Amino acid sequence: MSITATCSRQPWNKGKLVGQKTPLRLRDIWAIRVRLQIAERTRDLALFDLAIDSKLRACDLTKLRVCDVAHGEHVSSRAMVMQQKTQRPVQFEITEQTRAALAAWIHQAQLRSEDCIFSSRLHTSDHLSTRQYARIVKGWVKAIGLDPAMYGTHTMRRTKASLIYRRTKNLREAQLLFLNCEKISVAASWSSISSVQEIAFSTAQAFVIVSHGRKVRMSKRCFKPPINRQPDWYVGERKLATYDVGSG
């Protein structure tokens, strides 16, 4: 008599909402920021502001040291760090409000130049863990009445690019200045653009069209949305698109 034992393994994502996380809206940012200021949570305020400004992944954000963003007691307006995932340098602007929050936290915690900005309470780690950072983000969105399942650490990474695109409608600007990603389709995804036509027109706005020795801008009237395929200028990375005005 043989007995066969079966072990059922539950999928890690069973009952969980997976996929891209929703970026914060402007009113959500201010709601979280005001609550942190009222509660006098200096570290969390600095973490929140820097996460939005830097657009860094959680693994890069939590490892930042004082010397990465400040010189002595002065917080820089621009910083550059090496990304852990891509091993490429990325530069980002630090707004005045974020600089004030960082300066207040560095002074309060009496951090030295070589110290991690967001240190861990555990002796085995110098910096905040990505898991703890994720729990902190969940706490922020839950405090303002949002669904924690819809938001995560990548929410902070996508927020600024999404806000910039909504204001300028320029996908190329979001790609080059804010996302530092190589593919325009990735920039569209991160900027919360869902329509294919919107993606294509946003991309077209950023490209210079060269024809007969003249430089012109593509407008909505001369632009035709792609049907069943992506146009050549959409696929190319950092290439000039050629468009024959006479054949249009």
PDB file of C-alpha atoms in Angstrom:
ATOM      1  CA  MET A   1       0.000   0.000   0.000  1.00  0.00           C
ATOM      2  CA  SER A   2       1.531   3.291  -1.124  1.00  0.00           C
ATOM      3  CA  ILE A   3       0.523   6.691   0.158  1.00  0.00           C
ATOM      4  CA  THR A   4       1.215   9.708  -2.027  1.00  0.00           C
ATOM      5  CA  ALA A   5       1.514  13.002  -0.177  1.00  0.00           C
ATOM      6  CA  THR A   6       0.600  16.108  -2.129  1.00  0.00           C
ATOM      7  CA  CYS A   7       1.688  19.547  -1.019  1.00  0.00           C
ATOM      8  CA  SER A   8      -0.362  22.451  -2.304  1.00  0.00           C
ATOM      9  CA  ARG A   9       1.667  25.615  -2.698  1.00  0.00           C
ATOM     10  CA  GLN A  10      -0.215  28.883  -2.559  1.00  0.00           C
ATOM     11  CA  PRO A  11       0.861  31.487  -5.148  1.00  0.00           C
ATOM     12  CA  TRP A  12       2.534  34.532  -3.626  1.00  0.00           C
ATOM     13  CA  ASN A  13       0.170  36.906  -5.451  1.00  0.00           C
ATOM     14  CA  LYS A  14      -3.087  35.136  -4.585  1.00  0.00           C
ATOM     15  CA  GLY A  15      -5.630  37.713  -3.493  1.00  0.00           C
ATOM     16  CA  LYS A  16      -3.182  40.583  -4.121  1.00  0.00           C
ATOM     17  CA  LEU A  17      -3.444  43.408  -6.622  1.00  0.00           C
ATOM     18  CA  VAL A  18      -0.338  43.228  -8.820  1.00  0.00           C
ATOM     19  CA  GLY A  19       0.878  45.399 -11.668  1.00  0.00           C
ATOM     20  CA  GLN A  20       1.790  49.067 -11.958  1.00  0.00           C
ATOM     21  CA  LYS A  21       1.153  51.253  -8.960  1.00  0.00           C
ATOM     22  CA  THR A  22      -0.887  54.428  -9.263  1.00  0.00           C
ATOM     23  CA  PRO A  23       1.005  57.748  -9.047  1.00  0.00           C
ATOM     24  CA  LEU A  24      -0.074  60.322  -6.504  1.00  0.00           C
ATOM     25  CA  ARG A  25      -2.123  63.328  -7.528  1.00  0.00           C
ATOM     26  CA  LEU A  26      -1.165  66.844  -6.517  1.00  0.00           C
ATOM     27  CA  ARG A  27      -3.820  67.009  -3.804  1.00  0.00           C
ATOM     28  CA  ASP A  28      -2.624  63.659  -2.433  1.00  0.00           C
ATOM     29  CA  ILE A  29       0.933  64.990  -2.187  1.00  0.00           C
ATOM     30  CA  TRP A  30      -0.168  68.028  -0.227  1.00  0.00           C
ATOM     31  CA  ALA A  31      -2.468  65.963   2.006  1.00  0.00           C
ATOM     32  CA  ILE A  32       0.420  63.668   2.997  1.00  0.00           C
ATOM     33  CA  ARG A  33       2.889  66.541   3.330  1.00  0.00           C
ATOM     34  CA  VAL A  34       0.605  68.580   5.606  1.00  0.00           C
ATOM     35  CA  ARG A  35      -0.050  65.575   7.862  1.00  0.00           C
ATOM     36  CA  LEU A  36       3.658  64.910   8.213  1.00  0.00           C
ATOM     37  CA  GLN A  37       4.324  68.569   9.031  1.00  0.00           C
ATOM     38  CA  ILE A  38       1.562  68.691  11.646  1.00  0.00           C
ATOM     39  CA  ALA A  39       2.815  65.457  13.238  1.00  0.00           C
ATOM     40  CA  GLU A  40       6.384  66.872  13.181  1.00  0.00           C
ATOM     41  CA  ARG A  41       7.708  63.712  11.550  1.00  0.00           C
ATOM     42  CA  THR A  42      10.876  65.279  10.205  1.00  0.00           C
ATOM     43  CA  ARG A  43      12.443  62.101   8.861  1.00  0.00           C
ATOM     44  CA  ASP A  44       9.323  60.961   7.041  1.00  0.00           C
ATOM     45  CA  LEU A  45       8.837  64.417   5.527  1.00  0.00           C
ATOM     46  CA  ALA A  46      12.405  64.422   4.202  1.00  0.00           C
ATOM     47  CA  LEU A  47      11.961  60.873   2.885  1.00  0.00           C
ATOM     48  CA  PHE A  48       8.670  61.743   1.186  1.00  0.00           C
ATOM     49  CA  ASP A  49       9.950  64.907  -0.502  1.00  0.00           C
ATOM     50  CA  LEU A  50      13.229  63.330  -1.610  1.00  0.00           C
ATOM     51  CA  ALA A  51      11.459  60.243  -2.990  1.00  0.00           C
ATOM     52  CA  ILE A  52       9.302  62.431  -5.250  1.00  0.00           C
ATOM     53  CA  ASP A  53      12.151  64.702  -6.365  1.00  0.00           C
ATOM     54  CA  SER A  54      14.736  61.984  -6.986  1.00  0.00           C
ATOM     55  CA  LYS A  55      12.441  59.406  -8.644  1.00  0.00           C
ATOM     56  CA  LEU A  56      14.883  56.755  -7.454  1.00  0.00           C
ATOM     57  CA  ARG A  57      14.102  53.110  -6.883  1.00  0.00           C
ATOM     58  CA  ALA A  58      13.666  52.043  -3.280  1.00  0.00           C
ATOM     59  CA  CYS A  59      17.043  50.269  -3.247  1.00  0.00           C
ATOM     60  CA  ASP A  60      18.810  53.469  -4.321  1.00  0.00           C
ATOM     61  CA  LEU A  61      16.794  55.901  -2.225  1.00  0.00           C
ATOM     62  CA  THR A  62      17.295  54.099   1.070  1.00  0.00           C
ATOM     63  CA  LYS A  63      21.068  53.872   0.558  1.00  0.00           C
ATOM     64  CA  LEU A  64      21.621  57.590   0.005  1.00  0.00           C
ATOM     65  CA  ARG A  65      24.236  59.165   2.239  1.00  0.00           C
ATOM     66  CA  VAL A  66      24.531  62.745   3.409  1.00  0.00           C
ATOM     67  CA  CYS A  67      27.513  63.347   1.117  1.00  0.00           C
ATOM     68  CA  ASP A  68      25.342  62.423  -1.896  1.00  0.00           C
ATOM     69  CA  VAL A  69      22.998  65.378  -1.426  1.00  0.00           C
ATOM     70  CA  ALA A  70      24.889  67.835   0.792  1.00  0.00           C
ATOM     71  CA  HIS A  71      28.254  69.517   1.115  1.00  0.00           C
ATOM     72  CA  GLY A  72      28.850  70.349   4.743  1.00  0.00           C
ATOM     73  CA  GLU A  73      25.686  71.972   6.082  1.00  0.00           C
ATOM     74  CA  HIS A  74      24.516  73.054   2.629  1.00  0.00           C
ATOM     75  CA  VAL A  75      22.085  70.782   0.750  1.00  0.00           C
ATOM     76  CA  SER A  76      22.765  70.839  -2.993  1.00  0.00           C
ATOM     77  CA  SER A  77      20.153  71.786  -5.559  1.00  0.00           C
ATOM     78  CA  ARG A  78      21.285  68.916  -7.790  1.00  0.00           C
ATOM     79  CA  ALA A  79      22.633  65.454  -7.065  1.00  0.00           C
ATOM     80  CA  MET A  80      23.957  62.489  -9.026  1.00  0.00           C
ATOM     81  CA  VAL A  81      24.011  58.867  -7.883  1.00  0.00           C
ATOM     82  CA  MET A  82      24.830  55.492  -9.433  1.00  0.00           C
ATOM     83  CA  GLN A  83      21.806  53.249  -9.891  1.00  0.00           C
ATOM     84  CA  GLN A  84      22.129  49.764  -8.428  1.00  0.00           C
ATOM     85  CA  LYS A  85      19.987  48.055 -11.074  1.00  0.00           C
ATOM     86  CA  THR A  86      21.402  49.607 -14.255  1.00  0.00           C
ATOM     87  CA  GLN A  87      24.831  50.685 -12.985  1.00  0.00           C
ATOM     88  CA  ARG A  88      24.291  54.024 -14.687  1.00  0.00           C
ATOM     89  CA  PRO A  89      24.520  57.470 -13.127  1.00  0.00           C
ATOM     90  CA  VAL A  90      21.313  59.439 -12.763  1.00  0.00           C
ATOM     91  CA  GLN A  91      21.004  63.127 -11.988  1.00  0.00           C
ATOM     92  CA  PHE A  92      18.041  64.790 -10.302  1.00  0.00           C
ATOM     93  CA  GLU A  93      17.030  68.215  -9.047  1.00  0.00           C
ATOM     94  CA  ILE A  94      16.303  68.854  -5.373  1.00  0.00           C
ATOM     95  CA  THR A  95      13.640  71.514  -4.900  1.00  0.00           C
ATOM     96  CA  GLU A  96      13.836  74.207  -2.253  1.00  0.00           C
ATOM     97  CA  GLN A  97      11.151  72.555  -0.136  1.00  0.00           C
ATOM     98  CA  THR A  98      12.987  69.234  -0.184  1.00  0.00           C
ATOM     99  CA  ARG A  99      16.283  70.919   0.672  1.00  0.00           C
ATOM    100  CA  ALA A 100      14.674  72.535   3.717  1.00  0.00           C
ATOM    101  CA  ALA A 101      13.231  69.190   4.855  1.00  0.00           C
ATOM    102  CA  LEU A 102      16.578  67.426   4.381  1.00  0.00           C
ATOM    103  CA  ALA A 103      18.507  70.154   6.217  1.00  0.00           C
ATOM    104  CA  ALA A 104      16.082  69.962   9.134  1.00  0.00           C
ATOM    105  CA  TRP A 105      16.419  66.168   9.360  1.00  0.00           C
ATOM    106  CA  ILE A 106      20.228  66.171   9.048  1.00  0.00           C
ATOM    107  CA  HIS A 107      20.459  68.799  11.799  1.00  0.00           C
ATOM    108  CA  GLN A 108      17.978  67.000  14.073  1.00  0.00           C
ATOM    109  CA  ALA A 109      19.612  63.583  13.667  1.00  0.00           C
ATOM    110  CA  GLN A 110      23.118  65.109  13.814  1.00  0.00           C
ATOM    111  CA  LEU A 111      24.202  63.126  10.786  1.00  0.00           C
ATOM    112  CA  ARG A 112      27.767  63.182   9.511  1.00  0.00           C
ATOM    113  CA  SER A 113      28.814  63.302   5.893  1.00  0.00           C
ATOM    114  CA  GLU A 114      29.395  59.531   5.626  1.00  0.00           C
ATOM    115  CA  ASP A 115      26.157  58.564   7.415  1.00  0.00           C
ATOM    116  CA  CYS A 116      23.100  57.227   5.617  1.00  0.00           C
ATOM    117  CA  ILE A 117      20.345  59.824   5.488  1.00  0.00           C
ATOM    118  CA  PHE A 118      17.673  57.331   6.487  1.00  0.00           C
ATOM    119  CA  SER A 119      19.381  55.056   8.984  1.00  0.00           C
ATOM    120  CA  SER A 120      18.004  51.794  10.301  1.00  0.00           C
ATOM    121  CA  ARG A 121      17.278  51.008  13.929  1.00  0.00           C
ATOM    122  CA  LEU A 122      18.853  47.580  13.430  1.00  0.00           C
ATOM    123  CA  HIS A 123      22.566  47.208  14.188  1.00  0.00           C
ATOM    124  CA  THR A 124      23.029  44.841  11.237  1.00  0.00           C
ATOM    125  CA  SER A 125      22.062  47.481   8.658  1.00  0.00           C
ATOM    126  CA  ASP A 126      23.257  51.026   8.091  1.00  0.00           C
ATOM    127  CA  HIS A 127      20.204  52.186   6.212  1.00  0.00           C
ATOM    128  CA  LEU A 128      16.452  51.777   6.063  1.00  0.00           C
ATOM    129  CA  SER A 129      15.358  48.549   4.389  1.00  0.00           C
ATOM    130  CA  THR A 130      13.214  48.551   1.274  1.00  0.00           C
ATOM    131  CA  ARG A 131      10.561  46.552   3.141  1.00  0.00           C
ATOM    132  CA  GLN A 132      10.342  49.173   5.859  1.00  0.00           C
ATOM    133  CA  TYR A 133      10.218  51.921   3.247  1.00  0.00           C
ATOM    134  CA  ALA A 134       7.312  50.098   1.558  1.00  0.00           C
ATOM    135  CA  ARG A 135       5.467  49.916   4.881  1.00  0.00           C
ATOM    136  CA  ILE A 136       6.037  53.641   5.420  1.00  0.00           C
ATOM    137  CA  VAL A 137       4.593  54.441   1.976  1.00  0.00           C
ATOM    138  CA  LYS A 138       1.560  52.260   2.708  1.00  0.00           C
ATOM    139  CA  GLY A 139       1.065  54.189   5.943  1.00  0.00           C
ATOM    140  CA  TRP A 140       1.160  57.526   4.108  1.00  0.00           C
ATOM    141  CA  VAL A 141      -1.519  56.624   1.583  1.00  0.00           C
ATOM    142  CA  LYS A 142      -3.678  54.904   4.184  1.00  0.00           C
ATOM    143  CA  ALA A 143      -3.599  58.042   6.371  1.00  0.00           C
ATOM    144  CA  ILE A 144      -5.291  60.105   3.642  1.00  0.00           C
ATOM    145  CA  GLY A 145      -7.955  57.497   2.908  1.00  0.00           C
ATOM    146  CA  LEU A 146      -6.482  55.842  -0.193  1.00  0.00           C
ATOM    147  CA  ASP A 147      -6.381  52.116  -0.888  1.00  0.00           C
ATOM    148  CA  PRO A 148      -2.901  50.839   0.117  1.00  0.00           C
ATOM    149  CA  ALA A 149      -3.147  48.010  -2.435  1.00  0.00           C
ATOM    150  CA  MET A 150      -3.119  50.565  -5.277  1.00  0.00           C
ATOM    151  CA  TYR A 151       0.071  52.301  -4.153  1.00  0.00           C
ATOM    152  CA  GLY A 152       3.661  51.307  -3.398  1.00  0.00           C
ATOM    153  CA  THR A 153       7.255  52.457  -3.571  1.00  0.00           C
ATOM    154  CA  HIS A 154       7.038  52.777  -7.378  1.00  0.00           C
ATOM    155  CA  THR A 155       4.219  55.246  -6.783  1.00  0.00           C
ATOM    156  CA  MET A 156       6.817  57.700  -5.511  1.00  0.00           C
ATOM    157  CA  ARG A 157       9.004  57.022  -8.555  1.00  0.00           C
ATOM    158  CA  ARG A 158       6.206  57.688 -11.043  1.00  0.00           C
ATOM    159  CA  THR A 159       4.554  60.679  -9.382  1.00  0.00           C
ATOM    160  CA  LYS A 160       6.685  63.570 -10.649  1.00  0.00           C
ATOM    161  CA  ALA A 161       6.832  62.328 -14.237  1.00  0.00           C
ATOM    162  CA  SER A 162       3.066  61.898 -14.226  1.00  0.00           C
ATOM    163  CA  LEU A 163       2.503  65.443 -12.937  1.00  0.00           C
ATOM    164  CA  ILE A 164       4.914  66.918 -15.475  1.00  0.00           C
ATOM    165  CA  TYR A 165       3.235  65.101 -18.356  1.00  0.00           C
ATOM    166  CA  ARG A 166      -0.225  66.217 -17.261  1.00  0.00           C
ATOM    167  CA  ARG A 167       0.952  69.819 -17.288  1.00  0.00           C
ATOM    168  CA  THR A 168       3.090  69.856 -20.463  1.00  0.00           C
ATOM    169  CA  LYS A 169       1.642  66.937 -22.486  1.00  0.00           C
ATOM    170  CA  ASN A 170       5.237  66.358 -23.593  1.00  0.00           C
ATOM    171  CA  LEU A 171       6.176  62.711 -23.233  1.00  0.00           C
ATOM    172  CA  ARG A 172       9.715  63.229 -24.532  1.00  0.00           C
ATOM    173  CA  GLU A 173      10.382  65.750 -21.781  1.00  0.00           C
ATOM    174  CA  ALA A 174       9.197  63.273 -19.174  1.00  0.00           C
ATOM    175  CA  GLN A 175      11.461  60.625 -20.688  1.00  0.00           C
ATOM    176  CA  LEU A 176      14.647  62.683 -20.858  1.00  0.00           C
ATOM    177  CA  LEU A 177      14.364  64.965 -17.855  1.00  0.00           C
ATOM    178  CA  PHE A 178      12.471  62.900 -15.335  1.00  0.00           C
ATOM    179  CA  LEU A 179      12.456  59.170 -16.028  1.00  0.00           C
ATOM    180  CA  ASN A 180      15.922  58.619 -17.536  1.00  0.00           C
ATOM    181  CA  CYS A 181      14.551  55.576 -19.333  1.00  0.00           C
ATOM    182  CA  GLU A 182      15.746  54.428 -22.740  1.00  0.00           C
ATOM    183  CA  LYS A 183      12.459  53.543 -24.422  1.00  0.00           C
ATOM    184  CA  ILE A 184       9.682  56.026 -25.107  1.00  0.00           C
ATOM    185  CA  SER A 185       7.095  53.281 -24.581  1.00  0.00           C
ATOM    186  CA  VAL A 186       8.380  52.784 -21.044  1.00  0.00           C
ATOM    187  CA  ALA A 187       8.103  56.515 -20.432  1.00  0.00           C
ATOM    188  CA  ALA A 188       4.500  56.411 -21.634  1.00  0.00           C
ATOM    189  CA  SER A 189       3.716  53.573 -19.262  1.00  0.00           C
ATOM    190  CA  TRP A 190       5.323  55.343 -16.309  1.00  0.00           C
ATOM    191  CA  SER A 191       3.563  58.613 -17.134  1.00  0.00           C
ATOM    192  CA  SER A 192       0.162  56.894 -16.906  1.00  0.00           C
ATOM    193  CA  ILE A 193      -0.682  57.266 -20.599  1.00  0.00           C
ATOM    194  CA  SER A 194      -3.106  54.579 -21.703  1.00  0.00           C
ATOM    195  CA  SER A 195      -4.289  55.664 -25.164  1.00  0.00           C
ATOM    196  CA  VAL A 196      -2.192  54.598 -28.178  1.00  0.00           C
ATOM    197  CA  GLN A 197      -3.088  57.801 -30.027  1.00  0.00           C
ATOM    198  CA  GLU A 198      -2.099  59.898 -27.017  1.00  0.00           C
ATOM    199  CA  ILE A 199       1.226  58.073 -26.794  1.00  0.00           C
ATOM    200  CA  ALA A 200       1.937  58.610 -30.473  1.00  0.00           C
ATOM    201  CA  PHE A 201       1.013  62.296 -30.531  1.00  0.00           C
ATOM    202  CA  SER A 202       2.938  63.002 -27.331  1.00  0.00           C
ATOM    203  CA  THR A 203       5.984  61.391 -28.910  1.00  0.00           C
ATOM    204  CA  ALA A 204       5.529  63.296 -32.153  1.00  0.00           C
ATOM    205  CA  GLN A 205       5.505  66.629 -30.344  1.00  0.00           C
ATOM    206  CA  ALA A 206       9.026  66.023 -29.077  1.00  0.00           C
ATOM    207  CA  PHE A 207      10.611  65.137 -32.414  1.00  0.00           C
ATOM    208  CA  VAL A 208      11.880  67.591 -34.977  1.00  0.00           C
ATOM    209  CA  ILE A 209      10.746  66.804 -38.494  1.00  0.00           C
ATOM    210  CA  VAL A 210      13.290  67.529 -41.207  1.00  0.00           C
ATOM    211  CA  SER A 211      12.113  67.964 -44.787  1.00  0.00           C
ATOM    212  CA  HIS A 212      13.558  69.759 -47.842  1.00  0.00           C
ATOM    213  CA  GLY A 213      16.137  71.472 -45.639  1.00  0.00           C
ATOM    214  CA  ARG A 214      13.392  72.983 -43.453  1.00  0.00           C
ATOM    215  CA  LYS A 215      12.506  72.178 -39.848  1.00  0.00           C
ATOM    216  CA  VAL A 216       8.830  72.077 -38.998  1.00  0.00           C
ATOM    217  CA  ARG A 217       6.711  70.936 -36.076  1.00  0.00           C
ATOM    218  CA  MET A 218       4.125  68.214 -36.444  1.00  0.00           C
ATOM    219  CA  SER A 219       0.626  69.314 -35.520  1.00  0.00           C
ATOM    220  CA  LYS A 220      -2.539  67.380 -34.854  1.00  0.00           C
ATOM    221  CA  ARG A 221      -3.805  68.153 -38.351  1.00  0.00           C
ATOM    222  CA  CYS A 222      -0.883  66.464 -40.133  1.00  0.00           C
ATOM    223  CA  PHE A 223      -0.551  63.652 -37.626  1.00  0.00           C
ATOM    224  CA  LYS A 224      -2.289  60.358 -38.287  1.00  0.00           C
ATOM    225  CA  PRO A 225      -2.466  57.863 -35.390  1.00  0.00           C
ATOM    226  CA  PRO A 226      -0.875  54.473 -36.077  1.00  0.00           C
ATOM    227  CA  ILE A 227      -3.127  51.648 -37.210  1.00  0.00           C
ATOM    228  CA  ASN A 228      -2.092  48.110 -36.213  1.00  0.00           C
ATOM    229  CA  ARG A 229       1.564  49.114 -36.090  1.00  0.00           C
ATOM    230  CA  GLN A 230       3.855  51.729 -34.636  1.00  0.00           C
ATOM    231  CA  PRO A 231       5.398  54.324 -36.990  1.00  0.00           C
ATOM    232  CA  ASP A 232       9.157  54.361 -37.553  1.00  0.00           C
ATOM    233  CA  TRP A 233       9.703  57.509 -35.498  1.00  0.00           C
ATOM    234  CA  TYR A 234       7.934  55.887 -32.547  1.00  0.00           C
ATOM    235  CA  VAL A 235      10.300  52.906 -32.418  1.00  0.00           C
ATOM    236  CA  GLY A 236      13.550  54.839 -32.816  1.00  0.00           C
ATOM    237  CA  GLU A 237      15.404  56.003 -29.710  1.00  0.00           C
ATOM    238  CA  ARG A 238      16.718  59.549 -29.825  1.00  0.00           C
ATOM    239  CA  LYS A 239      16.526  59.699 -33.615  1.00  0.00           C
ATOM    240  CA  LEU A 240      15.186  62.450 -35.842  1.00  0.00           C
ATOM    241  CA  ALA A 241      12.041  61.549 -37.687  1.00  0.00           C
ATOM    242  CA  THR A 242      11.833  62.299 -41.379  1.00  0.00           C
ATOM    243  CA  TYR A 243       8.506  63.399 -42.780  1.00  0.00           C
ATOM    244  CA  ASP A 244       7.976  64.468 -46.386  1.00  0.00           C
ATOM    245  CA  VAL A 245       5.648  67.466 -46.245  1.00  0.00           C
ATOM    246  CA  GLY A 246       4.963  67.308 -49.945  1.00  0.00           C
ATOM    247  CA  SER A 247       3.553  63.767 -49.726  1.00  0.00           C
ATOM    248  CA  GLY A 248       1.267  64.554 -46.752  1.00  0.00           C
TER     249      GLY A 248
END
